[in-house]
Amino acid sequence: MASIAFYGIKPWGQEHLKKRLKGHKLFFHEEHIGQDHPPVEKDIDILSVFVGSDVTAEVIEGLPKLKFIATRSTGFDHIDLKACEKRGIVVSNVPSYGENTVAEYAFALILVLSRRIYDAYEQVREEGDFSYDNLQGFDLMGKTLGVIGTGRIGKHTARIGKGFDMEVLAYDVFQDKKFARKEKIKYVSLEKLLKESDIVSLHVPYMKGTHHLIDKAKMAMMKDGAYLINTSRGAVVDTQALVGALKSGRLAGAGLDVFEEEEAVQDEASFLSAKDTTEHDLRNVIADHILVDMPNVVVTPHNAFNTKEALERILDTTVSNIEKFLKKKPQNIVN
Ligand code: NAI
């Protein structure tokens, strides 16, 4: 029998897990954990978190018996893997619960911007105004979609783009030539993709090599009036530079499901009192607020994964990750 603590888990998810993990000592918390919200139970063997948690070296230090972390997400940049390695803690993720789920959401953001769906909705609902004079959008057919990162989600996004009769350009450090031939997409350099795409959609993981992958210089390469869609991780984009590019009109708009310091914006009181808050972090939070208020920007609360089907797939894979670890046959290991 293992002691397993789940954080950031809603009541329906708790019920699902209770049925699937009978015989183990289970602890559930709706809150996330982090340096300022350390785990409640200290003697656990297994920890399961979602992206709102920040599993730092200090958090790990406070869990002396911890052997396994099962993150219920694809990304694992919220876990200090070096600290895990030092302690021999195995970390697993859920590699493929939502390639369609996230790609569909990227297109939801694209369509909100291209067809002014939010403006139309607000005009009708708030003003009872049914005129379409100020709601002109643009076609996706014939436009160029640039997909950065053609892993599971990026590939699905590219396929949906082809479904809209878009030209699709792709950039990845590993090119899947077979996929490109089959789907009639073209791998190009990052510079060429940025220069030629009307809409750029980001699907790379967050890591050292992708930190501010889209910075001020890259934004300057983008086509005049292009749109940027980010459903990957906030820090892949330099938020302060994005504000500048949108304000100057270089970029026409952005659809952001993720942004730098999103946890801070969600809980500003804790952010303000945190010991390690830097001036740079504060500037990013201000930039986030500016983005939220801009009429040509759609910001959503890291919601792309959030469908019934995807959440069930997440929990099923997490249970399987835990069971396999306990049988000494760990799967979906990321460290
Ligand atoms: P994946 O691992 O299948 O694909 C990532 C691709 O990015 C790979 O093909 C890899 O070669 C490429 N890549 C890595 N570094 C690169 C670089 N420097 N330049 C260009 N390409 C690079 O990952 P998947 O499943 O497609 O997910 C992508 C990301 O989407 C996740 O890491 C996660 O951060 C994010 N995500 C966001 C969600 C949300 O709710 N907003 C939900 C699920 C994932």
XYZ file of C-alpha atoms and ligand atoms in Angstrom:
379
model
C 0.000 0.000 0.000
C 1.421 3.357 -1.051
C 0.761 6.814 0.377
C -0.223 9.063 -2.525
C -1.041 12.793 -2.393
C -2.837 14.521 -5.242
C -2.737 18.311 -5.564
C -4.809 20.586 -7.798
C -7.480 17.914 -8.152
C -11.194 18.735 -8.412
C -13.869 16.657 -6.589
C -14.975 14.726 -9.718
C -11.349 13.752 -10.366
C -10.980 12.665 -6.750
C -13.954 10.298 -7.128
C -12.491 8.852 -10.341
C -9.115 8.220 -8.655
C -10.659 6.715 -5.489
C -12.367 4.061 -7.638
C -9.203 3.293 -9.603
C -6.639 3.299 -6.760
C -8.414 1.213 -4.111
C -6.175 -0.169 -1.368
C -3.807 2.800 -1.270
C -3.733 5.637 1.246
C -4.937 8.614 -0.786
C -4.858 12.331 0.068
C -6.598 14.922 -2.099
C -6.177 18.678 -2.227
C -7.830 21.095 -4.618
C -4.978 23.592 -4.059
C -1.641 23.452 -5.825
C 1.711 23.269 -4.039
C 4.770 25.506 -4.230
C 7.411 27.063 -2.065
C 4.807 29.178 -0.268
C 2.236 26.345 -0.108
C 4.239 23.286 0.940
C 2.611 19.839 0.827
C 0.412 19.001 3.806
C 1.315 15.321 4.262
C 5.060 14.858 4.624
C 5.295 11.033 4.670
C 4.018 10.310 1.171
C 5.657 7.909 -1.304
C 4.033 9.357 -4.398
C 3.079 12.908 -5.349
C 0.759 13.834 -8.201
C 0.499 17.443 -9.343
C -0.783 19.562 -12.194
C 0.802 22.562 -13.910
C -0.318 25.096 -11.262
C 2.073 23.486 -8.763
C 5.720 24.408 -8.497
C 7.693 21.397 -7.294
C 10.910 23.115 -6.239
C 13.981 21.631 -4.535
C 12.603 22.950 -1.201
C 9.259 21.207 -1.744
C 11.087 17.948 -2.522
C 13.324 18.356 0.525
C 10.211 18.506 2.703
C 9.088 15.049 1.473
C 11.774 12.646 2.756
C 10.034 9.422 1.625
C 9.055 10.626 -1.845
C 9.997 8.166 -4.609
C 7.769 9.063 -7.537
C 6.095 12.153 -9.005
C 3.260 11.659 -11.480
C 2.475 14.974 -13.133
C -0.956 14.985 -14.725
C 0.312 17.127 -17.601
C 2.429 16.832 -20.728
C 4.785 19.670 -19.752
C 7.025 19.075 -16.719
C 8.820 22.419 -16.436
C 7.048 22.972 -13.079
C 9.170 20.208 -11.504
C 12.825 20.618 -10.527
C 14.183 17.550 -12.313
C 17.735 18.114 -11.053
C 16.534 17.995 -7.451
C 14.593 14.795 -8.287
C 17.661 13.217 -9.848
C 19.742 13.962 -6.763
C 17.221 12.105 -4.612
C 16.581 9.312 -7.156
C 12.945 10.369 -7.536
C 11.352 9.141 -10.761
C 9.083 11.581 -12.638
C 6.453 10.592 -15.190
C 4.139 12.689 -17.347
C 1.064 12.179 -19.513
C 2.594 12.417 -22.952
C -0.422 12.260 -25.178
C -3.791 12.989 -23.705
C -4.677 15.889 -25.843
C -3.025 16.405 -29.179
C -6.442 17.016 -30.720
C -7.704 18.795 -27.582
C -4.973 21.452 -27.550
C -4.839 21.789 -31.352
C -8.610 22.337 -31.485
C -8.176 25.040 -28.852
C -5.412 26.749 -30.837
C -7.905 26.981 -33.676
C -10.601 28.245 -31.325
C -8.249 31.134 -30.480
C -7.460 31.667 -34.168
C -11.162 31.802 -35.110
C -12.035 34.153 -32.247
C -9.457 36.549 -33.695
C -10.035 35.957 -37.420
C -13.848 36.210 -37.207
C -14.079 38.633 -34.261
C -16.301 36.144 -32.433
C -15.863 37.747 -29.022
C -16.548 41.259 -30.354
C -19.671 39.998 -32.131
C -20.898 38.154 -29.057
C -20.295 41.136 -26.767
C -21.953 43.578 -29.179
C -25.112 41.477 -29.405
C -25.255 40.568 -25.739
C -24.221 43.869 -24.153
C -25.656 46.345 -26.656
C -28.362 44.325 -28.419
C -26.688 45.535 -31.625
C -27.086 43.152 -34.569
C -25.210 45.210 -37.183
C -22.080 43.669 -38.684
C -20.468 46.935 -39.800
C -17.615 46.757 -37.287
C -17.114 43.018 -37.304
C -15.291 42.308 -40.543
C -12.832 39.425 -40.246
C -10.570 37.548 -42.611
C -10.553 34.127 -44.297
C -8.189 31.395 -43.194
C -8.323 29.722 -46.622
C -5.225 30.676 -48.589
C -3.439 32.177 -45.558
C -0.180 30.735 -44.266
C -0.058 29.010 -40.894
C 3.369 28.640 -39.288
C 3.579 25.758 -36.822
C 6.562 25.891 -34.481
C 7.120 22.467 -32.928
C 5.656 19.563 -34.871
C 5.308 17.033 -32.083
C 1.963 15.525 -31.209
C 0.015 18.784 -30.836
C 1.816 20.696 -33.599
C 1.131 17.917 -36.112
C -2.558 17.963 -35.282
C -2.610 21.758 -35.595
C -0.944 21.478 -39.015
C -3.569 18.943 -40.139
C -6.427 21.196 -38.998
C -4.772 24.065 -40.872
C -4.758 21.956 -44.029
C -8.441 21.250 -43.388
C -9.040 24.999 -43.614
C -7.128 25.047 -46.936
C -4.255 26.983 -45.411
C -0.643 26.746 -46.542
C 1.260 25.208 -43.647
C 4.917 25.949 -42.902
C 6.631 24.132 -40.066
C 9.755 24.494 -37.981
C 11.167 21.886 -35.618
C 14.628 20.862 -34.493
C 13.641 17.333 -35.631
C 11.858 17.247 -38.965
C 9.342 14.474 -39.665
C 9.764 14.352 -43.431
C 7.278 11.492 -43.869
C 4.600 13.520 -42.100
C 5.453 16.596 -44.188
C 5.136 14.635 -47.443
C 1.878 12.989 -46.403
C 0.224 16.189 -45.194
C 1.782 18.456 -47.824
C 3.371 20.790 -45.326
C 6.805 22.377 -45.766
C 9.627 22.463 -43.208
C 11.496 25.765 -43.372
C 13.913 27.709 -41.182
C 12.455 29.591 -38.222
C 13.289 32.902 -39.925
C 11.457 31.944 -43.128
C 8.456 30.699 -41.168
C 8.239 33.968 -39.255
C 8.641 36.074 -42.398
C 5.961 34.235 -44.370
C 3.267 33.191 -41.902
C 0.040 35.110 -41.365
C -0.571 33.145 -38.176
C 2.174 31.588 -36.050
C 1.182 28.879 -33.574
C 3.592 27.675 -30.873
C 3.785 23.994 -29.882
C 7.246 23.528 -28.370
C 7.883 22.455 -24.770
C 9.349 25.000 -22.391
C 13.021 24.353 -21.702
C 16.275 26.285 -21.740
C 16.447 26.189 -25.537
C 12.907 27.518 -25.986
C 13.033 30.283 -23.346
C 11.924 33.451 -25.187
C 12.202 31.577 -28.495
C 9.953 34.343 -29.807
C 11.741 37.451 -28.573
C 11.891 41.040 -29.808
C 14.209 40.178 -32.723
C 11.994 37.268 -33.857
C 8.864 39.416 -33.592
C 10.578 41.981 -35.810
C 10.972 39.219 -38.438
C 7.257 38.414 -38.415
C 5.043 39.489 -41.268
C 3.384 42.876 -40.742
C -0.061 42.301 -39.289
C 0.570 38.659 -38.352
C -1.082 36.906 -35.388
C 0.675 34.919 -32.661
C -1.033 31.982 -30.954
C 0.497 30.457 -27.822
C -0.938 27.324 -26.248
C 2.490 25.941 -25.268
C 4.091 27.731 -22.305
C 4.162 31.432 -21.489
C 7.915 31.883 -21.297
C 8.406 30.651 -24.873
C 7.402 34.246 -25.728
C 9.023 37.409 -24.357
C 5.882 38.982 -22.908
C 7.239 42.516 -22.668
C 8.383 42.398 -26.303
C 4.942 41.077 -27.305
C 3.258 44.097 -25.716
C 5.577 46.334 -27.762
C 4.902 44.465 -31.029
C 1.136 44.643 -30.503
C 1.162 48.299 -29.422
C 3.202 49.336 -32.452
C 0.848 47.433 -34.770
C 3.642 45.132 -36.063
C 1.473 42.258 -34.911
C -2.269 42.468 -35.458
C -3.244 40.319 -32.513
C -2.502 37.400 -30.250
C -4.322 34.419 -28.789
C -2.717 33.360 -25.531
C -3.766 30.423 -23.405
C -0.505 30.717 -21.492
C 1.640 33.660 -20.480
C 4.682 34.351 -18.355
C 3.887 34.704 -14.649
C 0.371 33.319 -15.139
C 0.463 31.851 -11.619
C 1.421 35.281 -10.252
C -1.508 36.962 -12.004
C -3.850 34.301 -10.565
C -2.601 34.913 -7.026
C -1.108 38.386 -6.872
C -1.173 38.621 -3.077
C 1.162 35.624 -2.700
C 3.304 36.862 -5.571
C 3.775 40.237 -3.915
C 4.825 38.700 -0.613
C 7.079 36.011 -2.144
C 10.737 36.384 -1.230
C 12.158 35.747 -4.704
C 10.025 38.189 -6.739
C 12.294 40.186 -9.076
C 11.762 43.450 -10.931
C 11.654 41.424 -14.159
C 8.783 39.287 -12.768
C 6.903 42.437 -11.773
C 7.361 43.920 -15.240
C 5.978 40.702 -16.728
C 2.917 40.867 -14.482
C 2.285 44.436 -15.646
C 2.757 43.277 -19.264
C 0.239 40.470 -18.637
C -2.343 42.998 -17.414
C -1.771 45.151 -20.495
C -2.289 42.076 -22.721
C -5.493 41.109 -20.908
C -6.895 44.598 -21.587
C -5.892 44.850 -25.265
C -8.844 44.515 -27.648
C -6.854 42.519 -30.220
C -5.638 39.958 -27.676
C -7.548 36.954 -26.371
C -6.218 35.617 -23.092
C -7.564 32.401 -21.564
C -6.554 30.763 -18.274
C -4.363 27.803 -19.408
C -7.492 26.036 -20.477
C -6.541 24.278 -23.718
C -6.390 20.821 -22.102
C -9.778 21.209 -20.468
C -12.265 18.841 -22.093
C -14.121 15.968 -20.475
C -12.450 13.421 -22.733
C -8.944 14.795 -22.217
C -9.331 14.930 -18.424
C -10.441 11.300 -18.355
C -7.451 10.334 -20.490
C -5.158 12.299 -18.118
C -6.449 10.481 -15.030
C -6.361 7.061 -16.721
C -2.721 7.536 -17.780
C -1.798 8.891 -14.323
C -3.304 5.810 -12.644
C -1.456 3.584 -15.096
C 1.816 5.521 -14.451
C 1.393 4.970 -10.694
C 0.491 1.276 -11.042
C 3.440 0.619 -13.364
C 5.819 2.425 -10.997
C 4.581 0.341 -8.080
C 5.133 -2.827 -10.166
C 8.707 -1.608 -10.779
C 8.004 -1.127 -14.483
C 7.797 2.669 -14.655
C 6.491 4.210 -17.867
C 6.351 7.717 -19.388
C 9.508 8.664 -17.489
C 10.839 12.154 -18.203
C 14.076 12.108 -16.142
P 5.866 16.926 -28.140
O 7.018 16.582 -27.267
O 5.137 15.843 -28.828
O 6.370 17.950 -29.277
C 7.210 19.036 -29.053
C 7.982 19.313 -30.340
O 8.765 20.485 -30.141
C 8.952 18.182 -30.719
O 8.729 17.787 -32.063
C 10.327 18.815 -30.523
O 11.306 18.326 -31.460
C 10.021 20.277 -30.776
N 11.034 21.169 -30.214
C 11.681 21.097 -29.023
N 12.538 22.121 -28.899
C 12.418 22.874 -30.017
C 13.046 24.077 -30.461
N 13.961 24.694 -29.729
N 12.683 24.557 -31.671
C 11.765 23.915 -32.438
N 11.144 22.775 -32.057
C 11.473 22.269 -30.867
O 4.916 17.819 -27.254
P 3.346 18.089 -27.447
O 2.564 16.978 -26.850
O 3.082 18.439 -28.864
O 3.139 19.364 -26.511
C 3.819 20.585 -26.756
C 3.697 21.484 -25.550
O 2.354 21.948 -25.436
C 3.955 20.801 -24.188
O 5.318 20.693 -23.886
C 3.225 21.705 -23.225
O 4.106 22.686 -22.727
C 2.140 22.350 -24.091
N 0.792 21.953 -23.656
C -0.093 22.921 -23.285
C -1.368 22.603 -22.850
C -2.363 23.665 -22.470
O -3.345 23.347 -21.777
N -2.190 24.906 -22.880
C -1.778 21.193 -22.748
C -0.799 20.247 -23.208
C 0.453 20.627 -23.623
